[in-house]
PDB file of C-alpha atoms in Angstrom:
ATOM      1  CA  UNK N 309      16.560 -48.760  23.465  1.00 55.00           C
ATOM      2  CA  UNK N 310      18.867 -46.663  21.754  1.00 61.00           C
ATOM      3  CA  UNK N 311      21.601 -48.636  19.332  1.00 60.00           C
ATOM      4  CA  UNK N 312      24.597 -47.882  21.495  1.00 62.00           C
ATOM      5  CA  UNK N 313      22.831 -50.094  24.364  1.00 56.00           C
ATOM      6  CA  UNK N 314      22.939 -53.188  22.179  1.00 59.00           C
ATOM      7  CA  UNK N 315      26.665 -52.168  21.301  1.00 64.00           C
ATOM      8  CA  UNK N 316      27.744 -52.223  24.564  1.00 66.00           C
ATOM      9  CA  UNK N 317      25.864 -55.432  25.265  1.00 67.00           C
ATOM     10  CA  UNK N 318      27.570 -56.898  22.749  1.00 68.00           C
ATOM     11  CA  UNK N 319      31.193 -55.319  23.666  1.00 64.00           C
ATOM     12  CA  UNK N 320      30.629 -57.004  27.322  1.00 69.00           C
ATOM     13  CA  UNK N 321      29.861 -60.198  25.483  1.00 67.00           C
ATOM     14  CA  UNK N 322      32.778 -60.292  23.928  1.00 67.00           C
ATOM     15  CA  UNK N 323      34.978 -59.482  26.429  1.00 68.00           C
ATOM     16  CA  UNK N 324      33.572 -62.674  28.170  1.00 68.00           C
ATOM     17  CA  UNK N 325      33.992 -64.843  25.000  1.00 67.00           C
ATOM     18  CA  UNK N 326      37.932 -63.173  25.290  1.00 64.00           C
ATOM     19  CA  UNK N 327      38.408 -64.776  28.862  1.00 64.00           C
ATOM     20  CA  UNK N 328      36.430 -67.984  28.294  1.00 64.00           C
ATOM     21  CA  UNK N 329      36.141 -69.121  25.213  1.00 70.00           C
ATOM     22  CA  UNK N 330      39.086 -70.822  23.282  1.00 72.00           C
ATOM     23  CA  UNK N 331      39.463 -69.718  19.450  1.00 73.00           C
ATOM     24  CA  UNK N 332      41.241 -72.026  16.841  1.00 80.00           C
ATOM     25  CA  UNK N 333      42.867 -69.202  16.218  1.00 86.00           C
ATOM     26  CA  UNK N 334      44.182 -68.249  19.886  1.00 89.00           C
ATOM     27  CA  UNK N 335      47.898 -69.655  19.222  1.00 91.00           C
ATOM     28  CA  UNK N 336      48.977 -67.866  16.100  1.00 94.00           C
ATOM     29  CA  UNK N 337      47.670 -64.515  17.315  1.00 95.00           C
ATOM     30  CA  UNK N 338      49.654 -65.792  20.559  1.00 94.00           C
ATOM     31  CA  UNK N 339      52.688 -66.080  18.530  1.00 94.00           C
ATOM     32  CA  UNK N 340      52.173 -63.157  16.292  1.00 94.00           C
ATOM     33  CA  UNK N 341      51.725 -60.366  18.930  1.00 95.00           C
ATOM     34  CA  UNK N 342      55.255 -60.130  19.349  1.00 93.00           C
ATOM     35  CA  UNK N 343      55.923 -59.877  15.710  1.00 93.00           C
ATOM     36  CA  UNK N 344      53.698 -56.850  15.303  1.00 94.00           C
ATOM     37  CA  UNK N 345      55.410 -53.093  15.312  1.00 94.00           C
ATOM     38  CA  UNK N 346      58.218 -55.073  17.580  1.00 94.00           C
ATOM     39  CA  UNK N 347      60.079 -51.391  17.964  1.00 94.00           C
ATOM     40  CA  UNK N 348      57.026 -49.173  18.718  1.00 95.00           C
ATOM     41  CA  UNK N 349      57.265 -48.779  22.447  1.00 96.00           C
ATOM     42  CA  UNK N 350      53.487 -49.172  23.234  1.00 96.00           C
ATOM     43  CA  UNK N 351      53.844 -53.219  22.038  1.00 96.00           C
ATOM     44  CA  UNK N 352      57.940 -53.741  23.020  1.00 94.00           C
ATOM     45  CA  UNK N 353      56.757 -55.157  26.657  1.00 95.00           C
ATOM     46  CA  UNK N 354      56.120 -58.743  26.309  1.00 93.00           C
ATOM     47  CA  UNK N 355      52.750 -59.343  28.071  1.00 93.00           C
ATOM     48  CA  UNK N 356      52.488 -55.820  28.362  1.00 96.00           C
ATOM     49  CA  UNK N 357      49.506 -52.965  28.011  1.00 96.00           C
ATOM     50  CA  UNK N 358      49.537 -52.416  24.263  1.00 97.00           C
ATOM     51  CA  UNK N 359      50.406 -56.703  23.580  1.00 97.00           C
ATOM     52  CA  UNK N 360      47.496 -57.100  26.442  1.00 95.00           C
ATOM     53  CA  UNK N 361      44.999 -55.091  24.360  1.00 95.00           C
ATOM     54  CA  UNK N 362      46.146 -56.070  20.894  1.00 97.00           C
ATOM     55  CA  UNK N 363      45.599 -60.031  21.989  1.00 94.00           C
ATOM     56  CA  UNK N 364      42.113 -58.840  23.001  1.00 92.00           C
ATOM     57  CA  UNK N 365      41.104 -57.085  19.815  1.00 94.00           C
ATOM     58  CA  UNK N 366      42.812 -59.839  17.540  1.00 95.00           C
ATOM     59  CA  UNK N 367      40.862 -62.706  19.922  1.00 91.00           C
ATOM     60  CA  UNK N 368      37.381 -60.792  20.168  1.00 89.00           C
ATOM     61  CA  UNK N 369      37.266 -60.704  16.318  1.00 91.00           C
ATOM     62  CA  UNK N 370      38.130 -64.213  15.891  1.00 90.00           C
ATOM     63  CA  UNK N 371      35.521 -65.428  18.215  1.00 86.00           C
ATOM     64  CA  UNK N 372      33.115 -62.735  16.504  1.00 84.00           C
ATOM     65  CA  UNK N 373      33.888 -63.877  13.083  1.00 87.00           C
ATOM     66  CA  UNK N 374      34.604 -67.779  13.376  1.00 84.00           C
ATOM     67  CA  UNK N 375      34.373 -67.484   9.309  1.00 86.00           C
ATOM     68  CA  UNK N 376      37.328 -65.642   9.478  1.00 87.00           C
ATOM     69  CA  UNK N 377      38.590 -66.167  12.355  1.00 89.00           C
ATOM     70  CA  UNK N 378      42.354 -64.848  12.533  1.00 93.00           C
ATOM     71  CA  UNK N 379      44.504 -64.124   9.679  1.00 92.00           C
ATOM     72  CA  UNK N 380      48.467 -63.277   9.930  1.00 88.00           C
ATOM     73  CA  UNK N 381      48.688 -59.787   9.194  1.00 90.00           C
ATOM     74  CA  UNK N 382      45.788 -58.561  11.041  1.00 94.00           C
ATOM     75  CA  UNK N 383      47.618 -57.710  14.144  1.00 96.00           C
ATOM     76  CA  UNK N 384      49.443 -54.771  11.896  1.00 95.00           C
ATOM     77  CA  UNK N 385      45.728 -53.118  11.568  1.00 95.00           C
ATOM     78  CA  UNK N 386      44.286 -53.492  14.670  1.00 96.00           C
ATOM     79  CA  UNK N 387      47.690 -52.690  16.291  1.00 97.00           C
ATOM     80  CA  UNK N 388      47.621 -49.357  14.470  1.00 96.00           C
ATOM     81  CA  UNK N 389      43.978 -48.964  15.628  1.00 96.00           C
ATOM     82  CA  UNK N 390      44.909 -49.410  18.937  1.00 96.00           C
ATOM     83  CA  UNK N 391      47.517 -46.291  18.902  1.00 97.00           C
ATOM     84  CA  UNK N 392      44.791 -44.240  18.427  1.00 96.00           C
ATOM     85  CA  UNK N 393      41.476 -45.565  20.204  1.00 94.00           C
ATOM     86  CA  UNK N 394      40.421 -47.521  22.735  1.00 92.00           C
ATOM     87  CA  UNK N 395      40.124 -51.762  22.798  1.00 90.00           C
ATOM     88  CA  UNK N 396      36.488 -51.075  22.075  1.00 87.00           C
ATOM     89  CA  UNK N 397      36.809 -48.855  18.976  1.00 89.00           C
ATOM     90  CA  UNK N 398      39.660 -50.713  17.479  1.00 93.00           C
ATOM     91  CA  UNK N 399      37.444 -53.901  17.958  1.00 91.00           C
ATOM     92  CA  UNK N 400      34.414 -52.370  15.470  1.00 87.00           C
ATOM     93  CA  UNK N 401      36.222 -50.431  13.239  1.00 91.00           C
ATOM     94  CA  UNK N 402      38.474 -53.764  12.795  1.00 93.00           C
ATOM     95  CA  UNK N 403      35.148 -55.362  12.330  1.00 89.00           C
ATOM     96  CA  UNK N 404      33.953 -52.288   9.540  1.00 88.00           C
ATOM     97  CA  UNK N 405      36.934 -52.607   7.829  1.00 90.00           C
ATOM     98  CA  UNK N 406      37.339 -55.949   7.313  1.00 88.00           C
ATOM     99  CA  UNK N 407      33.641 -56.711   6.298  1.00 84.00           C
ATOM    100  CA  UNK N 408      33.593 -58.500   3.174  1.00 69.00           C
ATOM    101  CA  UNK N 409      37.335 -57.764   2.444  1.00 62.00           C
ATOM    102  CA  UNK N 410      38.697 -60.716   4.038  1.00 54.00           C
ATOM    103  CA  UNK N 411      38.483 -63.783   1.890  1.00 54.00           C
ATOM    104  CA  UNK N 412      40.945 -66.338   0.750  1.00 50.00           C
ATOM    105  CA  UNK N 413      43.783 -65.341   0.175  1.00 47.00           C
ATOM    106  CA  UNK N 414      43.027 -62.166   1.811  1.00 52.00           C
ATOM    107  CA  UNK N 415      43.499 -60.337  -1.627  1.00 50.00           C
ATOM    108  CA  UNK N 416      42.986 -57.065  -1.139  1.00 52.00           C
ATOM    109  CA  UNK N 417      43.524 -56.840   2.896  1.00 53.00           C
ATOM    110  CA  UNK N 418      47.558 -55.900   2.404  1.00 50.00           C
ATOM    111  CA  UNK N 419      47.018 -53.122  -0.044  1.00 51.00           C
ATOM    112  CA  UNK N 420      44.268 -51.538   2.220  1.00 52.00           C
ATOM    113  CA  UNK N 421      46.713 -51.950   4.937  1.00 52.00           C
ATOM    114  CA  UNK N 422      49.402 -50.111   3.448  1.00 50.00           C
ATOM    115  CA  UNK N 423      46.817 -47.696   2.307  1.00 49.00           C
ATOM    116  CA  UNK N 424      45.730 -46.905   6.017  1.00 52.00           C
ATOM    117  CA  UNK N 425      49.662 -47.428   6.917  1.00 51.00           C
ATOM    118  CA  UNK N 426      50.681 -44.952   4.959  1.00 50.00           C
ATOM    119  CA  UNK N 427      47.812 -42.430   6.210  1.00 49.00           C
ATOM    120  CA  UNK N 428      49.423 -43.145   9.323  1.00 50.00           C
ATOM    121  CA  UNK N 429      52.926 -42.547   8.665  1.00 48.00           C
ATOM    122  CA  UNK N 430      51.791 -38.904   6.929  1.00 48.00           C
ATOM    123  CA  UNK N 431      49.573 -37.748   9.428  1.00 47.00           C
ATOM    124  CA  UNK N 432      52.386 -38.367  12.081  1.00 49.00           C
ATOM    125  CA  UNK N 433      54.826 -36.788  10.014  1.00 47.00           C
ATOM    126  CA  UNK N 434      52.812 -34.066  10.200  1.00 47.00           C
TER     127      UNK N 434
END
C-alpha cells in the first residue's frame, strides 16, 4: 500500500488516543489554550472551533511523543499551523518541525518560532 494509507491509519489512531487516552500533559495544554493568540478571532471562543482543534493537535502530539510530551509554548506553533491547514496537517508538520529540536530546555524551539512567526506576520502583511 501506498504511504499515505499508513498515514491515515495512523491519523485515525490518534484521533482515538485524543478521545481516550489521558496524557500527563492534558492539564497544562488545558490551561494554556486560552493563553495562545487570545485576540485572534479563530481561538477568542472559549471551547470553541479553533481552541477545539488546537487542544487536539497539542494532545495528539503529546500522546505521539510521550518523550516530549507537551511543552508551554507549543500551542503558539501549532496554533499558527492551524490558521492555515487542517488538524491533520498541523499535527505532522508539528511533528516535522519539532523532530529533534525539542530537548531540555527547549533551546532552540523559541527562536524557530519567532522565525516562522515572523514569516507569518510578512506574508500577511503582504
Amino acid at each position: 500500500p501506498h504511504l499515505s494509507v499508513y498515514i491515515d491509519k495512523i491519523w485515525c489512531l490518534l484521533q482515538q488516543l485524543v478521545i481516550y487516552e489521558t496524557s500527563a500533559s492534558e492539564l497544562d495544554i488545558i490551561r494554556d489554550i486560552s493563553r495562545t493568540f487570545p485576540s485572534h478571532v479563530f481561538f477568542q471562543q472559549r471551547h470553541g472551533p479553533g481552541q477545539r482543534s488546537l487542544y487536539n493537535v497539542l494532545k495528539a502530539y503529546s500522546v505521539f511523543d510521550r518523550d516530549v510530551g507537551y511543552v508551554q509554548g507549543m500551542g503558539f506553533l501549532a496554533g499558527l499551523l492551524l490558521l492555515y491547514m487542517s488538524e491533520e496537517d498541523a499535527f505532522w508538520l508539528l511533528v516535522a518541525l519539532l523532530k529533534g529540536a525539542v530537548h531540555a530546555p527547549m533551546e532552540g524551539l523559541y527562536l524557530d518560532c519567532l522565525w516562522y512567526s515572523n514569516i507569518s506576520f510578512n506574508l500577511n502583511a503582504w
